[in-house]
CSV table of C-alpha atoms and ligand atoms in Angstrom, one decimal:
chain,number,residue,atom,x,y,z
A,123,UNK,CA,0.0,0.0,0.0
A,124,UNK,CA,0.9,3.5,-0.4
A,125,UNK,CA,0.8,5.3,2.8
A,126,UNK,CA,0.0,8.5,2.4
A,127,UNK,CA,1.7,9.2,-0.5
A,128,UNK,CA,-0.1,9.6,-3.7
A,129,UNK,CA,2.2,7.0,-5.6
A,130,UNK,CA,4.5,4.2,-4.7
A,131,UNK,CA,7.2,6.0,-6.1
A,132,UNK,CA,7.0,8.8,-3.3
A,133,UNK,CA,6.9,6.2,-1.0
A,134,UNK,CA,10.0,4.5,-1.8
A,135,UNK,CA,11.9,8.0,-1.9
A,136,UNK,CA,10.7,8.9,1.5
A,137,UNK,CA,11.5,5.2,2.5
A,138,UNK,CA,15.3,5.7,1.8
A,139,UNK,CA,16.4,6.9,5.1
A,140,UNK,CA,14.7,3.7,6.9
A,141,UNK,CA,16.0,1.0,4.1
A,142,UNK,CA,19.4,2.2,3.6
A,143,UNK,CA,19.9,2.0,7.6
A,144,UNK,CA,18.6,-1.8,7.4
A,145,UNK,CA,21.1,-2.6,4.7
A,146,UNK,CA,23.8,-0.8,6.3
A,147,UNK,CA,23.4,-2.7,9.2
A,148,UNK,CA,23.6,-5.8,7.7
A,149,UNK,CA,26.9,-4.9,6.2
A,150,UNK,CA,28.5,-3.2,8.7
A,151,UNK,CA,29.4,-3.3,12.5
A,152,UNK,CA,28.3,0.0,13.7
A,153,UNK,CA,29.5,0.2,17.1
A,154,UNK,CA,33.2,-1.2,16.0
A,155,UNK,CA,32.7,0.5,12.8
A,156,UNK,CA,34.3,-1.7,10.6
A,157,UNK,CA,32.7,-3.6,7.6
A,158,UNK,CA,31.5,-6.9,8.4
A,159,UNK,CA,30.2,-8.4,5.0
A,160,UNK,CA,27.6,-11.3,6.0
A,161,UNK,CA,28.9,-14.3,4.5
A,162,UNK,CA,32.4,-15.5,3.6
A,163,UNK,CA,33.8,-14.7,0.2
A,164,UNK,CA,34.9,-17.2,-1.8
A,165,UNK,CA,38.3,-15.4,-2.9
A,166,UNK,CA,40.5,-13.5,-1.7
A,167,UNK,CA,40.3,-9.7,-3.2
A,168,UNK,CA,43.8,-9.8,-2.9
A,169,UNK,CA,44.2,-12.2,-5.8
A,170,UNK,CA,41.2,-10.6,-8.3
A,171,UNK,CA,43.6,-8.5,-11.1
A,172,UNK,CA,40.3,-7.0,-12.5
A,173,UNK,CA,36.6,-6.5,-11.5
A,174,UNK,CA,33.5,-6.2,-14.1
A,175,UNK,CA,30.8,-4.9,-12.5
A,176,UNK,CA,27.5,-5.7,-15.4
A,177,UNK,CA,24.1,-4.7,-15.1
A,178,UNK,CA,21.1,-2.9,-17.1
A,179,UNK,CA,19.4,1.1,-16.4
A,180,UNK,CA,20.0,1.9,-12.7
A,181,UNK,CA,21.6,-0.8,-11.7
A,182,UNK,CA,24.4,0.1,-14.1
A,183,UNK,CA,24.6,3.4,-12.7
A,184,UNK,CA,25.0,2.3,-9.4
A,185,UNK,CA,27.7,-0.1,-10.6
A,186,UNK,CA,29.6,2.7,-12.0
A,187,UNK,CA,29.5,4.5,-9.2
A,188,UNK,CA,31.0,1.5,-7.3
A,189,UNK,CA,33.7,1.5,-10.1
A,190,UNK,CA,34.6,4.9,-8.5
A,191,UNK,CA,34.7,3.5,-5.4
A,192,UNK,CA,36.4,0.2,-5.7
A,193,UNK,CA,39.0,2.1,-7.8
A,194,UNK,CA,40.2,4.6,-5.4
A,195,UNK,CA,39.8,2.3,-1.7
A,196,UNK,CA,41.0,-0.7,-3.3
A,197,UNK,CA,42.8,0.0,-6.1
A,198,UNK,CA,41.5,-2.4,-7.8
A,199,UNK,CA,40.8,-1.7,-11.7
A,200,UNK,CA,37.2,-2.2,-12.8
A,201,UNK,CA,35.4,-2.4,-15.4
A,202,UNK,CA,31.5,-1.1,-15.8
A,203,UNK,CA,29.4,-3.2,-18.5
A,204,UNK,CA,26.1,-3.0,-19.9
A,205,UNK,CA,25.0,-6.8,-19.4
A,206,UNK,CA,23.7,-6.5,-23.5
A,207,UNK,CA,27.4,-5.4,-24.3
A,208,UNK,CA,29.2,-7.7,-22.0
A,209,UNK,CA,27.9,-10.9,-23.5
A,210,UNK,CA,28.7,-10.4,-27.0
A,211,UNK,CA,31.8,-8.0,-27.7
A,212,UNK,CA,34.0,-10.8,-26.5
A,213,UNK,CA,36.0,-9.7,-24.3
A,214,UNK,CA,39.5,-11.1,-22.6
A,215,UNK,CA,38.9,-12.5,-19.6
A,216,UNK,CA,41.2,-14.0,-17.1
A,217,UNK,CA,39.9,-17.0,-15.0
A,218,UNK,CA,39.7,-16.3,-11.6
A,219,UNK,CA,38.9,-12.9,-11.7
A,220,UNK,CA,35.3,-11.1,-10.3
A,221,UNK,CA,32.6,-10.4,-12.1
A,222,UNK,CA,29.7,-8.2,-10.3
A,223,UNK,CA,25.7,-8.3,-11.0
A,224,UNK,CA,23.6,-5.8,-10.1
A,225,UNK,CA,19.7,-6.3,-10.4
A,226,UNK,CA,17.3,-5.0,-7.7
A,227,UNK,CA,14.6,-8.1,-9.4
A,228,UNK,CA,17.3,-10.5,-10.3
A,229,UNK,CA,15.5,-11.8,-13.2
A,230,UNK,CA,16.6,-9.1,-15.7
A,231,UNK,CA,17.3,-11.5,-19.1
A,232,UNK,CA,20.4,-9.7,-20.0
A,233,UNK,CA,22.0,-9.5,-16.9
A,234,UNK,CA,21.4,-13.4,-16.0
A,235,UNK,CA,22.9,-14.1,-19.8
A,236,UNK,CA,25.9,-11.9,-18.8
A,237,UNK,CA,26.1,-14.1,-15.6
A,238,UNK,CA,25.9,-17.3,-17.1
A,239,UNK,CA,28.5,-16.1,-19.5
A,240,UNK,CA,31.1,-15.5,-16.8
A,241,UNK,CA,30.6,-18.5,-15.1
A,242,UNK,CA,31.3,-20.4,-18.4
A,243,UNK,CA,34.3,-17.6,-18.4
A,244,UNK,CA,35.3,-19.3,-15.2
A,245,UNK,CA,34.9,-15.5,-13.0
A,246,UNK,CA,33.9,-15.7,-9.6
A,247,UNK,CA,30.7,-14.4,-9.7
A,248,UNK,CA,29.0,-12.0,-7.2
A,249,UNK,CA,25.5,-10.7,-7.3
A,250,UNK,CA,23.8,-7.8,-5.5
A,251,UNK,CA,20.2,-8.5,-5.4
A,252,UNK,CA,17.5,-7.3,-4.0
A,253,UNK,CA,15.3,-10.3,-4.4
A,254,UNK,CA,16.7,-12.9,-2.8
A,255,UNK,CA,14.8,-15.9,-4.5
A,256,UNK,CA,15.4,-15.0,-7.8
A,257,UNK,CA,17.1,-16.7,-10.4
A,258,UNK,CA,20.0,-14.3,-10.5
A,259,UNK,CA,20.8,-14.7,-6.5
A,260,UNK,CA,20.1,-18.3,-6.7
A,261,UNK,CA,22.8,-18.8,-9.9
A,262,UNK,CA,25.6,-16.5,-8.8
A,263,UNK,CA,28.4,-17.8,-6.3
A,264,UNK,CA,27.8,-15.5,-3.9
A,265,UNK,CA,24.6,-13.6,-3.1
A,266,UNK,CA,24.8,-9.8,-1.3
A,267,UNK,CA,21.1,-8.7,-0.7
A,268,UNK,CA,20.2,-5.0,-0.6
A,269,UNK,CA,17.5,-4.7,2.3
A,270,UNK,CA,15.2,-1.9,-0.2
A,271,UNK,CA,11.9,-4.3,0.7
A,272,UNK,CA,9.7,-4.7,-2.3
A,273,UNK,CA,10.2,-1.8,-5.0
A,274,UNK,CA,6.7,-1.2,-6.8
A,275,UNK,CA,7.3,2.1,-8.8
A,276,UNK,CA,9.0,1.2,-12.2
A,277,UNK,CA,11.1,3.9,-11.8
A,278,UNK,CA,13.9,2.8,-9.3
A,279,UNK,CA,14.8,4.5,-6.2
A,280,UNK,CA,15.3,2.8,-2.9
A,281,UNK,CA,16.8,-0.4,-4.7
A,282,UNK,CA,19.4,2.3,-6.3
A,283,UNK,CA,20.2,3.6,-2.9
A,284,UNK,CA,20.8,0.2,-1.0
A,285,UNK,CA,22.8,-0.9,-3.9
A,286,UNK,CA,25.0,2.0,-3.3
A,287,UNK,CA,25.4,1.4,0.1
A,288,UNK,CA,26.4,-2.4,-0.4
A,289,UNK,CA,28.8,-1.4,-2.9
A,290,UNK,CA,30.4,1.2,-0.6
A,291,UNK,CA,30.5,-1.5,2.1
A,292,UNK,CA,32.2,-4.1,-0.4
A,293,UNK,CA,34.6,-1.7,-1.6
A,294,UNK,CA,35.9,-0.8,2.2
A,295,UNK,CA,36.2,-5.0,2.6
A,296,UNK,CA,37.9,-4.9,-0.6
A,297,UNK,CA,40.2,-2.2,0.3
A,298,UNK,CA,41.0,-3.3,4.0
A,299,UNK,CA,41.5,-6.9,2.1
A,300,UNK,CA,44.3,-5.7,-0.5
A,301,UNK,CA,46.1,-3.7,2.9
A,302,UNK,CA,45.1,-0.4,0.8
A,303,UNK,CA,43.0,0.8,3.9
A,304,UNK,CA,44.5,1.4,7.3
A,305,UNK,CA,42.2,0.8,10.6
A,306,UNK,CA,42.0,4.1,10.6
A,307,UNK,CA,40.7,4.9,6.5
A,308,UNK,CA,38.1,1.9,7.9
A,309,UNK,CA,36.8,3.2,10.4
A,310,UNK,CA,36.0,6.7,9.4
A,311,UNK,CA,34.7,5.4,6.2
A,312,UNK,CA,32.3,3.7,8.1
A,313,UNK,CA,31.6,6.4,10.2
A,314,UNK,CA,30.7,8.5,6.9
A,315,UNK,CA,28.6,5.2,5.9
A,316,UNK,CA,26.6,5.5,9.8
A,317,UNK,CA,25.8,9.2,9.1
A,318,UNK,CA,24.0,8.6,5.2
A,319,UNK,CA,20.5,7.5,6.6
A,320,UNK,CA,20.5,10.8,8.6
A,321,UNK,CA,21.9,13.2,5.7
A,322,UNK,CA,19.0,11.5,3.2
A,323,UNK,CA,16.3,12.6,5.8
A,324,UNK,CA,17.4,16.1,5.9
A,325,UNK,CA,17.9,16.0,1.7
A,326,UNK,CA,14.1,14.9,1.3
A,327,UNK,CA,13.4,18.4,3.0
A,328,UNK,CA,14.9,19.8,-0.4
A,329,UNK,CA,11.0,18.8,-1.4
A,330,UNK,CA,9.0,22.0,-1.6
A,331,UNK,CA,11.7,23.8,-3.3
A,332,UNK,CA,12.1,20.5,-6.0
A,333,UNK,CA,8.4,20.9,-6.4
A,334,UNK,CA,8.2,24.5,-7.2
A,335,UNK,CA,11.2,23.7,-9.7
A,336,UNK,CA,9.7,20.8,-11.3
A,337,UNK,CA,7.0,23.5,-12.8
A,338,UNK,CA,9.6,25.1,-14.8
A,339,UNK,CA,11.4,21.9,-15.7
A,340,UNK,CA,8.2,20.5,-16.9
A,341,UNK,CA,7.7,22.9,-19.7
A,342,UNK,CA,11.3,22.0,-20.9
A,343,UNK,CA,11.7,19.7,-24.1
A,344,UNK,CA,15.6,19.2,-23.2
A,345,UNK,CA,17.0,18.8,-20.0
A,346,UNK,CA,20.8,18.5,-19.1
A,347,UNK,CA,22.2,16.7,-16.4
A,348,UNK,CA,25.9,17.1,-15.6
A,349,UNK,CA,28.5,15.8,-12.6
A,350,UNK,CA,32.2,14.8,-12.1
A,351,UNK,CA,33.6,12.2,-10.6
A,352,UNK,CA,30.4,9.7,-8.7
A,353,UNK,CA,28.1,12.7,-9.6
A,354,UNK,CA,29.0,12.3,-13.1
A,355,UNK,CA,26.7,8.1,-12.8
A,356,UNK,CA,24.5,10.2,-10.7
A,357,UNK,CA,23.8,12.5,-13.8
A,358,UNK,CA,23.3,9.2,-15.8
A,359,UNK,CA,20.7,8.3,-13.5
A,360,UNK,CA,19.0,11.6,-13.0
A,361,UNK,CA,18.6,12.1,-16.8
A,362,UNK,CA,16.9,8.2,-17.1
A,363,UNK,CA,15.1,9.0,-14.1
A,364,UNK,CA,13.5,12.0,-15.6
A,365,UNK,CA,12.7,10.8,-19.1
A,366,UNK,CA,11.1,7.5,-18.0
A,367,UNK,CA,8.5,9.2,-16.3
A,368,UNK,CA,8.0,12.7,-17.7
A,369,UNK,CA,8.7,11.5,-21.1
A,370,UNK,CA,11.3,14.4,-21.3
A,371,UNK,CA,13.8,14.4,-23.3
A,372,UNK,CA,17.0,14.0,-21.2
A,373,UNK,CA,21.2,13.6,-20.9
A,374,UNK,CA,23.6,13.2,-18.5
A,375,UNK,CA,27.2,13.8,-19.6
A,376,UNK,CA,30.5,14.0,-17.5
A,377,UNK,CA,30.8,18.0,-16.8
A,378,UNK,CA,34.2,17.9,-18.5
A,379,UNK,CA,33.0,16.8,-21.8
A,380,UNK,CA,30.4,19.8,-22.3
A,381,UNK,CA,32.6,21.8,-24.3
A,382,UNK,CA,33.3,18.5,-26.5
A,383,UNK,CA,29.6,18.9,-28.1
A,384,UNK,CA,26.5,19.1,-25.6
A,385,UNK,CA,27.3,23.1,-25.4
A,386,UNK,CA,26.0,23.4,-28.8
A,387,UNK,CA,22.4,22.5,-27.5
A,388,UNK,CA,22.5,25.4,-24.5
A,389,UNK,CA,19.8,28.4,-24.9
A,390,UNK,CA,18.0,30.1,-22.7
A,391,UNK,CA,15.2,27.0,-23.0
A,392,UNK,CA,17.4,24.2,-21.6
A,393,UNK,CA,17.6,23.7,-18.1
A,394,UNK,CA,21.6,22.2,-17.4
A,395,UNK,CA,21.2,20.6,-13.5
A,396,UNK,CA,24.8,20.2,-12.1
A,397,UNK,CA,25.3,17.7,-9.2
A,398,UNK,CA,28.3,19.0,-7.5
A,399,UNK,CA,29.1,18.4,-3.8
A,400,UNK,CA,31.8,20.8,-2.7
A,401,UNK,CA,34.9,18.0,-3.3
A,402,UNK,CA,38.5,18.5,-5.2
A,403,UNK,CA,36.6,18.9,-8.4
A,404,UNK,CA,34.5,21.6,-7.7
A,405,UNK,CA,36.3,24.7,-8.8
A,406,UNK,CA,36.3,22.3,-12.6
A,407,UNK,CA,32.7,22.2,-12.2
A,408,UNK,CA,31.8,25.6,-11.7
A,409,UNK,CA,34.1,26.8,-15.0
A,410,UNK,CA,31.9,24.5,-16.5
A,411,UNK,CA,28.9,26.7,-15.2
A,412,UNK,CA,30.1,29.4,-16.2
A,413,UNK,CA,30.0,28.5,-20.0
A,414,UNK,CA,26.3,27.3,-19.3
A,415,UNK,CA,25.7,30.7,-17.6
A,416,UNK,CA,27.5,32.7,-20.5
A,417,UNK,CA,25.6,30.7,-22.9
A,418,UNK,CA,22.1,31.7,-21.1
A,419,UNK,CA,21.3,28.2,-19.8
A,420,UNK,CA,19.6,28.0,-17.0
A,421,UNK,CA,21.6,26.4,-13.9
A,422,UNK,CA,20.0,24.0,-10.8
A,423,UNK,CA,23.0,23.8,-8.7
A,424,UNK,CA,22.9,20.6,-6.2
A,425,UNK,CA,25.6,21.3,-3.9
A,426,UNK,CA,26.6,21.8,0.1
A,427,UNK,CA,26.8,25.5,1.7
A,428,UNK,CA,30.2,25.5,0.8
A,429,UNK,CA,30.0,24.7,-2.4
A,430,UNK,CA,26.8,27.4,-2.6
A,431,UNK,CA,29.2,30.4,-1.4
A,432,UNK,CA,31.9,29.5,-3.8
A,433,UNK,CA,29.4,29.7,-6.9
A,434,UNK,CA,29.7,32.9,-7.8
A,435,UNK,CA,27.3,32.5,-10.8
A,436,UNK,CA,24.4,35.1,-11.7
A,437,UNK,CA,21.0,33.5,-12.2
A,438,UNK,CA,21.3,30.3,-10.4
A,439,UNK,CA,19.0,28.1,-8.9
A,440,UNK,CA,20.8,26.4,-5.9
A,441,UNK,CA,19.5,23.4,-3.7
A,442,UNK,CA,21.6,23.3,-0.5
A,443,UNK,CA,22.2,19.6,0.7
A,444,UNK,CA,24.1,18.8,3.9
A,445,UNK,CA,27.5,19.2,4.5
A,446,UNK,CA,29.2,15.8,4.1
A,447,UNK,CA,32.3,13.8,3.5
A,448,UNK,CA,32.7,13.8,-0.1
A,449,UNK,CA,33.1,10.1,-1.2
A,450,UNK,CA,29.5,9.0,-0.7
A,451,UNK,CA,28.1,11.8,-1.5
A,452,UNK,CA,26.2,10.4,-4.2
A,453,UNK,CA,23.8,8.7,-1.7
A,454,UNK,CA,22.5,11.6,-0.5
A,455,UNK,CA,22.5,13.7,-4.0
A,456,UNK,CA,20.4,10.8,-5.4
A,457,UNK,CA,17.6,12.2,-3.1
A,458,UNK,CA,17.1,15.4,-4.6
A,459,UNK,CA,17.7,13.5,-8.1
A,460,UNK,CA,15.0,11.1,-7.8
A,461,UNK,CA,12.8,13.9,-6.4
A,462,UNK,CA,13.1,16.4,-9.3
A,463,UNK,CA,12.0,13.6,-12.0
A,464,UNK,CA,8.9,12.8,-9.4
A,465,UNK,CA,7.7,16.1,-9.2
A,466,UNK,CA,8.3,16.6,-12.9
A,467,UNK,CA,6.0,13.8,-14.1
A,468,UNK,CA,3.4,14.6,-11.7
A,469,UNK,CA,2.8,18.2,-13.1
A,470,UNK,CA,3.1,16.3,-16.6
A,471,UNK,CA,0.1,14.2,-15.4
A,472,UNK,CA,1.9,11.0,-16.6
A,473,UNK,CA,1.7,7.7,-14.7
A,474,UNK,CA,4.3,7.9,-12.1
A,475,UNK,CA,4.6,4.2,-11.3
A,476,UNK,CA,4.0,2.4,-14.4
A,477,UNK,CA,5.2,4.4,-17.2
A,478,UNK,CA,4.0,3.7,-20.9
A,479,UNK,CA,6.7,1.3,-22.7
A,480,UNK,CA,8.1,0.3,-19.2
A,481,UNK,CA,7.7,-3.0,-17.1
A,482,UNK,CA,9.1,-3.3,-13.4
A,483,UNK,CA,11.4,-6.4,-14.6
A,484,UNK,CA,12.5,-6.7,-18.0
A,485,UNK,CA,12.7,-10.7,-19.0
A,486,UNK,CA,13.8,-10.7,-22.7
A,487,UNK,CA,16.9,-10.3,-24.1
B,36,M6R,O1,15.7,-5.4,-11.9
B,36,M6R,P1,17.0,-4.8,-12.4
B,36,M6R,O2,17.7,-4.0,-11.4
B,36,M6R,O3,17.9,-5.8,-13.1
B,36,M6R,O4,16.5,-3.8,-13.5
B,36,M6R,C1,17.4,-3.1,-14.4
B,36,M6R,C2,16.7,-2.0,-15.1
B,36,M6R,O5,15.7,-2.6,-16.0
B,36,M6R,C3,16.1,-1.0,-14.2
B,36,M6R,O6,17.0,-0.4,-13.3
B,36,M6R,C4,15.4,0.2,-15.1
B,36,M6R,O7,16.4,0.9,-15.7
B,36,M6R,C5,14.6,1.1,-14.2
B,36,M6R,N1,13.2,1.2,-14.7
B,36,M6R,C6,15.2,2.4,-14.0
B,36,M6R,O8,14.4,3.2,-13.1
């Protein structure tokens, strides 16, 4: 049932706070605040040369964002597939090594294919499901559950979130595992981890202002997203997220490649929203704003108070989320993501949770 939300896809935003705490507790020891991952690995992260992390839509996005992760707290080099691509381009692959699968049903076609495929590929294969009976947790050799609860809305959102925090989790094992993390790097990792349910509540009070917003971004044909670094998946998402329910026409890009063809689309008719938490990037992002600004775009700024004073930039719209550690930010950033496409379709007057063309699980290839 709904609550007392008009559709399940409000719901499951406002749900975030609650469900990320479950699965964080599941993967982590709060009061010790290490990582305690809840069942024994069947490798040893120290001998995995490469990682492909392979899913479909958000789940991808939430894998690349774990690239990010995995890359810079284990130094581990990974690879982010689309499970369609994976299967057929035929790529090396060295026995032995890891291959990740992300699915919040665990019965998306291409993603089991890409599974199947690595297991023939001899890969140790790890699946982060949020369904635990499905075919995809039952066939992969180890199973992490995200704890999102059943996800209705076609449109992700919660599953997203808990994926994230299992991947953020997994990449803190992986990094304490290859000796790239110190107790110390652990345990205030962790302690970042322990304060994201909290920072989520206090982003879904970004609501009223997303909502007067999503009036103007409604009667948009275009709609740009851009980010760097874990904001630049985040964008990915965002732009998905908005089309697949408002029908509008959307893109994310890296913020770096603007000026390599997407600035050729800014006018004064094109909103450009730029995720950037205030992190070592941010001074890139905001030259990057100012060739929107100069180009008459109109800017949504998603960033920290910080990163709001340093913004110099006339005629910007700015949505202040908390101050936080960097390096997850993107779990809190989704928030205000997922909330802008919401608002958007529901002053369209489209169907929120089961969009035309869409189905919750998609089982053909
Ligand atoms: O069940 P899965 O996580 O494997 O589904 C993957 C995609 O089909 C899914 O994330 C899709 O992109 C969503 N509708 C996005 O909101």
């Amino acid at each position: 049932d709904k609550a007392n939300f008009r559709h399940f896809m409000a719901k499951e935003i406002h749900e975030q706070p609650e469900v990320v705490g479950h699965t964080l507790a599941r993967y982590v020891d709060m009061a010790a605040e290490r990582v305690l991952l809840p069942v024994n690995l069947p490798f040893d992260f120290r001998d995995i040369k490469r990682v492909s992390i392979i899913a479909c839509g958000t789940a991808n996005y939430a894998g690349y964002i774990g690239k990010y992760w995995l890359e810079r707290l284990a130094r581990l080099p990974v690879e982010i597939d689309i499970a369609s691509e994976f299967r057929y381009r035929e790529a090396p692959l060295s026995e032995g090594d890891l291959a990740i699968f992300i699915s919040q049903s665990g019965e998306t076609a291409d993603t089991l294919a890409a599974l199947r495929y690595a297991k023939e590929h001899r890969l140790h294969t790890l699946s982060v499901v949020n369904v635990t009976t499905s075919t995809i947790a039952r066939e992969s050799e180890t199973m992490l559950q995200t704890l999102a609860g059943p996800e209705i809305g076609v449109a992700s959102t919660k599953a997203f979130t808990c994926q994230l925090m299992v991947l953020a989790a997994l990449a803190i094992a992986a990094g304490k595992a290859r000796g790239e993390l110190s107790e110390e790097d652990e345990s205030r990792l962790v302690h970042g981890l322990i304060e994201i349910p909290r920072l989520m509540s206090e982003a879904l009070n970004t609501e009223p202002q997303i909502d007067r917003l999503a009036r103007d971004i409604a009667k948009s044909r275009d709609v740009l997203y851009l980010g760097r670094g874990t904001s630049y998946p985040l964008a990915l998402e965002g732009a998905l997220k908005l089309k697949e329910i408002s029908y509008i026409h959307a893109e994310g890009y890296a913020a770096g490649e603007l000026k390599h063809g997407p600035i050729a689309l800014i006018d004064e008719n094109i909103p450009v929203v730029v995720i950037a938490p205030y992190d070592r990037v941010f001074e890139k992002t905001v030259s990057n704003m100012q060739e929107v600004a100069a180009r008459g775009g109109n800017i949504i700024l998603m960033t920290d108070a910080k990163g709001a004073a340093e913004a110099t930039i006339e005629s910007l719209v700015t949505i202040i989320l908390p101050d936080m550690a960097a390096t997850f930010a993107a779990l809190v950033y989704a928030v205000p993501v997922q909330l802008l496409a919401y608002h958007t379709a529901v002053v369209m007057g489209t169907d929120v949770d089961q969009p035309r063309n869409l189905a919750k699980s998609v089982t053909v290839e």
